[in-house]
Amino acid sequence: MMNLLVTLDRGYIYPLCTMLNSLAKTNSSECINLYVAHSSLTPTDFKQIKYALGNSDAEVYPIKLDETLFQKAPTKSRITKETYYRIFAPLYLPRSVDRILYIDPDTVILNSLHSFYSADFGNNLIIGAKHFDGFVDNWNKFRLTLLKSNHYINAGVMLMNIEKMRETITAEKIFKCVKRNYCRLYLADQDVINILFDGKIGTISENIINLDERCFARLLKIMPVSNALDFVEKNTMIVHFNGKEKPWKPVYNGKLKGFYDMYASPQFLNELRCLSANA
């Protein structure tokens, strides 16, 4: 059994459904509990979500978050109330959930997630992949005064030790962290997560669990593009289309778009639109 968490607003329904379509096709042997944290999704949206999962052995659990939970939440242009949804996961997920894999909607799943999901946490509360390499990684650690973690991680894919996080995380602690670091939270909740769990974050190669165009460009320095694409297809679990450019938009200049198109065929997207039109 695998617990997955996604958080989103209505603008990301089609990318989410593409990710879920890829999940259903590459992890068909897994029993999946999908928790969807939101504040604005409709019954039609959940109909599309269930359709995207196909005939997979998956249960969908909508979690409509109570806005009062975030009444005291500090906000700014890049820190909205929705920003807090993944940080608050230990506080709103059912007590039966002891670990969960958080995945951003702008991703596709290429291979089995089983080995990552089953990873040993050790003393860590989160396992993820570093967001940048070299100097920029070190600069982010310096910027946020991260003294214990080996790397600054990307929060788009995280295995979360929910059972242990419940022992340390409170709403007050989260809000206090945001207020104390308000002026340096350039990357919103990703910065907050790195600060809150400094020293309790394990890492796995970004080429395996969180490969983006920046990571792929590093692969191209050591192998031809055809070999790099073959490596990704066979070894990468999750491709992450972070950044401003998205593969579902008219213009996309990256080299990983083919992996997105594998699961976002015109027929699949048209079927999703029909579900919405007939609602």
Short mmCIF file of C-alpha atoms in Angstrom, two decimals:
data_model
loop_
_atom_site.label_atom_id
_atom_site.label_comp_id
_atom_site.label_asym_id
_atom_site.label_seq_id
_atom_site.Cartn_x
_atom_site.Cartn_y
_atom_site.Cartn_z
CA MET A 1 0.00 0.00 0.00
CA MET A 2 1.29 3.45 -0.99
CA ASN A 3 0.03 6.78 0.36
CA LEU A 4 0.34 9.74 -2.04
CA LEU A 5 -0.44 13.41 -1.40
CA VAL A 6 -1.14 16.13 -3.94
CA THR A 7 -2.16 19.74 -3.29
CA LEU A 8 -3.57 22.03 -5.95
CA ASP A 9 -6.14 24.54 -7.12
CA ARG A 10 -8.44 24.10 -10.13
CA GLY A 11 -5.88 25.52 -12.55
CA TYR A 12 -3.78 22.38 -12.27
CA ILE A 13 -6.43 19.71 -12.83
CA TYR A 14 -5.23 18.68 -16.32
CA PRO A 15 -1.52 18.47 -15.35
CA LEU A 16 -2.53 16.50 -12.25
CA CYS A 17 -4.60 14.09 -14.34
CA THR A 18 -1.64 13.60 -16.68
CA MET A 19 0.57 12.74 -13.71
CA LEU A 20 -2.06 10.34 -12.36
CA ASN A 21 -2.40 8.72 -15.79
CA SER A 22 1.36 8.08 -15.77
CA LEU A 23 1.16 6.77 -12.20
CA ALA A 24 -1.62 4.32 -13.09
CA LYS A 25 0.34 2.97 -16.05
CA THR A 26 3.76 2.62 -14.39
CA ASN A 27 2.66 1.53 -10.91
CA SER A 28 -0.32 -0.65 -11.77
CA SER A 29 0.63 -3.31 -9.21
CA GLU A 30 0.49 -0.87 -6.30
CA CYS A 31 -2.50 -0.31 -4.02
CA ILE A 32 -2.64 3.50 -3.83
CA ASN A 33 -4.35 5.82 -1.40
CA LEU A 34 -4.41 9.26 -3.02
CA TYR A 35 -5.04 12.19 -0.68
CA VAL A 36 -6.02 15.41 -2.47
CA ALA A 37 -5.71 18.55 -0.34
CA HIS A 38 -7.60 21.52 -1.77
CA SER A 39 -9.97 24.39 -1.09
CA SER A 40 -11.77 24.81 -4.42
CA LEU A 41 -12.09 21.52 -6.35
CA THR A 42 -15.52 20.42 -7.52
CA PRO A 43 -17.19 16.98 -7.84
CA THR A 44 -16.45 17.16 -11.58
CA ASP A 45 -12.77 17.71 -10.85
CA PHE A 46 -12.73 14.56 -8.73
CA LYS A 47 -14.55 12.68 -11.47
CA GLN A 48 -11.68 13.60 -13.79
CA ILE A 49 -9.11 12.59 -11.16
CA LYS A 50 -10.69 9.15 -10.77
CA TYR A 51 -10.91 8.76 -14.54
CA ALA A 52 -7.20 9.56 -14.89
CA LEU A 53 -6.37 6.73 -12.48
CA GLY A 54 -8.13 4.31 -14.85
CA ASN A 55 -8.61 0.79 -13.59
CA SER A 56 -5.75 1.02 -11.10
CA ASP A 57 -6.20 -0.18 -7.54
CA ALA A 58 -6.48 3.34 -6.13
CA GLU A 59 -8.71 5.11 -3.63
CA VAL A 60 -9.15 8.88 -3.75
CA TYR A 61 -9.60 10.82 -0.50
CA PRO A 62 -10.56 14.49 -0.93
CA ILE A 63 -9.40 16.72 1.92
CA LYS A 64 -11.07 20.11 1.76
CA LEU A 65 -9.02 22.24 4.08
CA ASP A 66 -10.73 24.49 6.57
CA GLU A 67 -9.65 28.08 5.95
CA THR A 68 -9.72 28.74 9.71
CA LEU A 69 -6.63 26.54 9.97
CA PHE A 70 -4.69 29.30 8.24
CA GLN A 71 -6.25 32.38 9.88
CA LYS A 72 -3.00 33.29 11.60
CA ALA A 73 -0.83 32.41 8.62
CA PRO A 74 1.52 35.19 7.46
CA THR A 75 1.05 35.78 3.73
CA LYS A 76 2.80 37.77 0.97
CA SER A 77 2.86 37.74 -2.83
CA ARG A 78 4.65 34.38 -3.03
CA ILE A 79 3.25 32.96 0.23
CA THR A 80 -0.49 32.44 -0.09
CA LYS A 81 -2.62 30.28 2.20
CA GLU A 82 -2.33 27.47 -0.34
CA THR A 83 1.43 27.61 0.24
CA TYR A 84 0.95 25.95 3.61
CA TYR A 85 -0.94 22.89 2.40
CA ARG A 86 2.01 20.51 2.17
CA ILE A 87 3.72 21.80 5.33
CA PHE A 88 0.51 21.19 7.28
CA ALA A 89 0.15 17.59 6.03
CA PRO A 90 0.98 16.01 9.43
CA LEU A 91 -1.82 18.05 11.00
CA TYR A 92 -4.69 17.16 8.64
CA LEU A 93 -3.90 13.68 7.33
CA PRO A 94 -5.69 10.74 9.00
CA ARG A 95 -3.91 9.22 11.99
CA SER A 96 -3.64 5.96 10.05
CA VAL A 97 -1.12 7.58 7.67
CA ASP A 98 2.42 7.05 8.93
CA ARG A 99 4.31 7.96 5.76
CA ILE A 100 3.28 9.66 2.53
CA LEU A 101 4.86 10.58 -0.79
CA TYR A 102 4.11 14.17 -1.77
CA ILE A 103 4.32 14.83 -5.53
CA ASP A 104 3.73 18.12 -7.38
CA PRO A 105 1.12 17.95 -10.16
CA ASP A 106 3.61 19.16 -12.81
CA THR A 107 5.36 15.79 -12.94
CA VAL A 108 5.16 12.44 -14.72
CA ILE A 109 5.95 9.03 -13.26
CA LEU A 110 8.15 6.89 -15.51
CA ASN A 111 8.95 3.87 -13.34
CA SER A 112 7.94 2.05 -10.17
CA LEU A 113 7.98 4.20 -7.02
CA HIS A 114 8.13 1.21 -4.69
CA SER A 115 11.81 1.36 -3.71
CA PHE A 116 11.66 5.10 -3.00
CA TYR A 117 8.41 4.86 -1.07
CA SER A 118 9.85 2.04 1.05
CA ALA A 119 13.09 3.88 1.86
CA ASP A 120 14.43 3.77 5.41
CA PHE A 121 14.07 7.21 7.00
CA GLY A 122 16.74 6.60 9.61
CA ASN A 123 16.64 9.77 11.73
CA ASN A 124 15.18 11.85 8.90
CA LEU A 125 11.69 13.33 8.68
CA ILE A 126 11.88 13.96 4.92
CA ILE A 127 13.72 12.40 1.99
CA GLY A 128 14.02 14.40 -1.22
CA ALA A 129 16.48 15.55 -3.87
CA LYS A 130 18.72 18.59 -3.92
CA HIS A 131 17.29 21.52 -5.86
CA PHE A 132 20.51 23.02 -7.21
CA ASP A 133 24.12 21.95 -7.63
CA GLY A 134 27.42 23.32 -6.40
CA PHE A 135 27.62 27.02 -5.62
CA VAL A 136 23.85 27.68 -5.76
CA ASP A 137 23.16 24.79 -3.39
CA ASN A 138 25.71 26.21 -0.95
CA TRP A 139 24.31 29.73 -1.38
CA ASN A 140 20.81 28.55 -0.47
CA LYS A 141 22.17 26.86 2.64
CA PHE A 142 23.98 30.09 3.56
CA ARG A 143 20.92 32.26 2.74
CA LEU A 144 18.69 30.28 5.09
CA THR A 145 21.39 29.45 7.66
CA LEU A 146 21.04 25.72 7.13
CA LEU A 147 23.81 24.37 9.35
CA LYS A 148 22.94 20.67 9.51
CA SER A 149 21.49 19.49 6.18
CA ASN A 150 23.84 18.34 3.44
CA HIS A 151 21.73 19.97 0.72
CA TYR A 152 18.88 22.39 0.10
CA ILE A 153 16.09 20.20 -1.30
CA ASN A 154 13.36 20.70 -3.87
CA ALA A 155 10.00 20.30 -2.13
CA GLY A 156 8.20 19.13 -5.29
CA VAL A 157 8.84 15.48 -4.45
CA MET A 158 9.17 14.47 -0.80
CA LEU A 159 8.81 11.26 1.13
CA MET A 160 7.43 12.43 4.48
CA ASN A 161 7.73 10.64 7.80
CA ILE A 162 4.28 11.74 8.97
CA GLU A 163 4.32 9.66 12.16
CA LYS A 164 7.47 11.37 13.44
CA MET A 165 6.59 14.80 12.05
CA ARG A 166 3.45 14.84 14.20
CA GLU A 167 5.69 14.73 17.26
CA THR A 168 7.43 18.01 16.38
CA ILE A 169 5.24 20.08 14.04
CA THR A 170 2.51 22.47 15.20
CA ALA A 171 0.74 25.29 13.39
CA GLU A 172 2.31 27.77 15.79
CA LYS A 173 5.80 26.47 15.02
CA ILE A 174 5.20 26.81 11.27
CA PHE A 175 3.82 30.36 11.55
CA LYS A 176 6.66 31.38 13.86
CA CYS A 177 9.21 30.09 11.33
CA VAL A 178 7.57 32.10 8.54
CA LYS A 179 7.45 35.30 10.61
CA ARG A 180 11.05 34.94 11.74
CA ASN A 181 12.36 34.36 8.20
CA TYR A 182 9.79 36.44 6.32
CA CYS A 183 12.21 38.59 4.31
CA ARG A 184 14.34 35.74 2.99
CA LEU A 185 11.67 33.27 1.89
CA TYR A 186 12.30 33.73 -1.84
CA LEU A 187 10.99 30.25 -2.63
CA ALA A 188 8.01 30.32 -0.28
CA ASP A 189 7.18 27.05 1.50
CA GLN A 190 10.17 25.27 -0.03
CA ASP A 191 12.38 27.57 2.01
CA VAL A 192 10.21 27.01 5.09
CA ILE A 193 10.47 23.23 4.74
CA ASN A 194 14.27 23.39 4.45
CA ILE A 195 14.47 25.59 7.55
CA LEU A 196 12.01 23.63 9.68
CA PHE A 197 13.64 20.27 9.01
CA ASP A 198 17.29 21.32 8.86
CA GLY A 199 19.36 18.26 9.79
CA LYS A 200 16.40 15.90 9.36
CA ILE A 201 16.41 15.74 5.55
CA GLY A 202 17.83 12.78 3.64
CA THR A 203 18.60 12.93 -0.06
CA ILE A 204 18.37 10.64 -3.09
CA SER A 205 19.80 11.49 -6.51
CA GLU A 206 17.75 14.08 -8.37
CA ASN A 207 18.34 12.04 -11.53
CA ILE A 208 16.15 9.34 -9.98
CA ILE A 209 13.31 11.01 -8.08
CA ASN A 210 13.11 14.61 -9.24
CA LEU A 211 14.74 15.06 -12.63
CA ASP A 212 14.13 18.43 -14.31
CA GLU A 213 15.58 20.19 -17.34
CA ARG A 214 18.46 21.56 -15.29
CA CYS A 215 19.42 18.05 -14.14
CA PHE A 216 19.03 16.73 -17.67
CA ALA A 217 21.40 19.42 -18.96
CA ARG A 218 24.04 18.08 -16.56
CA LEU A 219 23.53 14.58 -17.97
CA LEU A 220 24.15 15.97 -21.46
CA LYS A 221 27.64 17.01 -20.36
CA ILE A 222 28.61 13.37 -19.90
CA MET A 223 26.59 11.55 -22.59
CA PRO A 224 24.82 12.15 -25.93
CA VAL A 225 21.18 13.21 -25.83
CA SER A 226 19.94 9.81 -27.07
CA ASN A 227 21.81 8.04 -24.26
CA ALA A 228 20.56 10.55 -21.71
CA LEU A 229 16.94 10.09 -22.78
CA ASP A 230 17.40 6.33 -22.62
CA PHE A 231 18.86 6.67 -19.11
CA VAL A 232 15.87 8.72 -17.98
CA GLU A 233 13.34 6.32 -19.48
CA LYS A 234 14.91 3.32 -17.75
CA ASN A 235 16.07 4.79 -14.42
CA THR A 236 14.19 7.96 -13.50
CA MET A 237 11.10 7.54 -11.35
CA ILE A 238 9.78 11.10 -11.51
CA VAL A 239 10.34 13.85 -14.08
CA HIS A 240 9.53 17.30 -12.70
CA PHE A 241 8.56 20.16 -15.02
CA ASN A 242 9.28 22.93 -12.53
CA GLY A 243 9.96 26.51 -13.50
CA LYS A 244 7.89 28.90 -15.60
CA GLU A 245 7.92 26.88 -18.83
CA LYS A 246 5.41 24.00 -18.83
CA PRO A 247 5.05 21.23 -21.43
CA TRP A 248 1.28 21.73 -21.70
CA LYS A 249 1.73 25.34 -22.82
CA PRO A 250 2.13 26.32 -26.51
CA VAL A 251 5.86 26.99 -26.18
CA TYR A 252 8.23 24.67 -24.38
CA ASN A 253 11.94 24.72 -25.10
CA GLY A 254 13.05 21.80 -22.95
CA LYS A 255 14.14 18.34 -24.08
CA LEU A 256 11.93 16.32 -21.72
CA LYS A 257 8.56 17.16 -23.29
CA GLY A 258 8.30 13.74 -24.94
CA PHE A 259 7.90 12.12 -21.54
CA TYR A 260 4.96 14.39 -20.75
CA ASP A 261 3.35 13.75 -24.14
CA MET A 262 3.45 10.00 -23.50
CA TYR A 263 0.70 10.47 -20.92
CA ALA A 264 -1.06 13.59 -22.22
CA SER A 265 -2.31 12.35 -25.57
CA PRO A 266 -4.95 14.47 -27.35
CA GLN A 267 -7.43 11.60 -26.91
CA PHE A 268 -6.85 11.43 -23.14
CA LEU A 269 -7.21 15.20 -22.71
CA ASN A 270 -10.32 15.27 -24.90
CA GLU A 271 -11.91 12.55 -22.74
CA LEU A 272 -11.22 14.64 -19.63
CA ARG A 273 -12.81 17.70 -21.27
CA CYS A 274 -15.87 15.63 -22.19
CA LEU A 275 -16.28 14.63 -18.54
CA SER A 276 -16.27 18.31 -17.61
CA ALA A 277 -18.64 19.29 -20.41
CA ASN A 278 -21.15 16.60 -19.46
CA ALA A 279 -21.13 17.43 -15.78
#
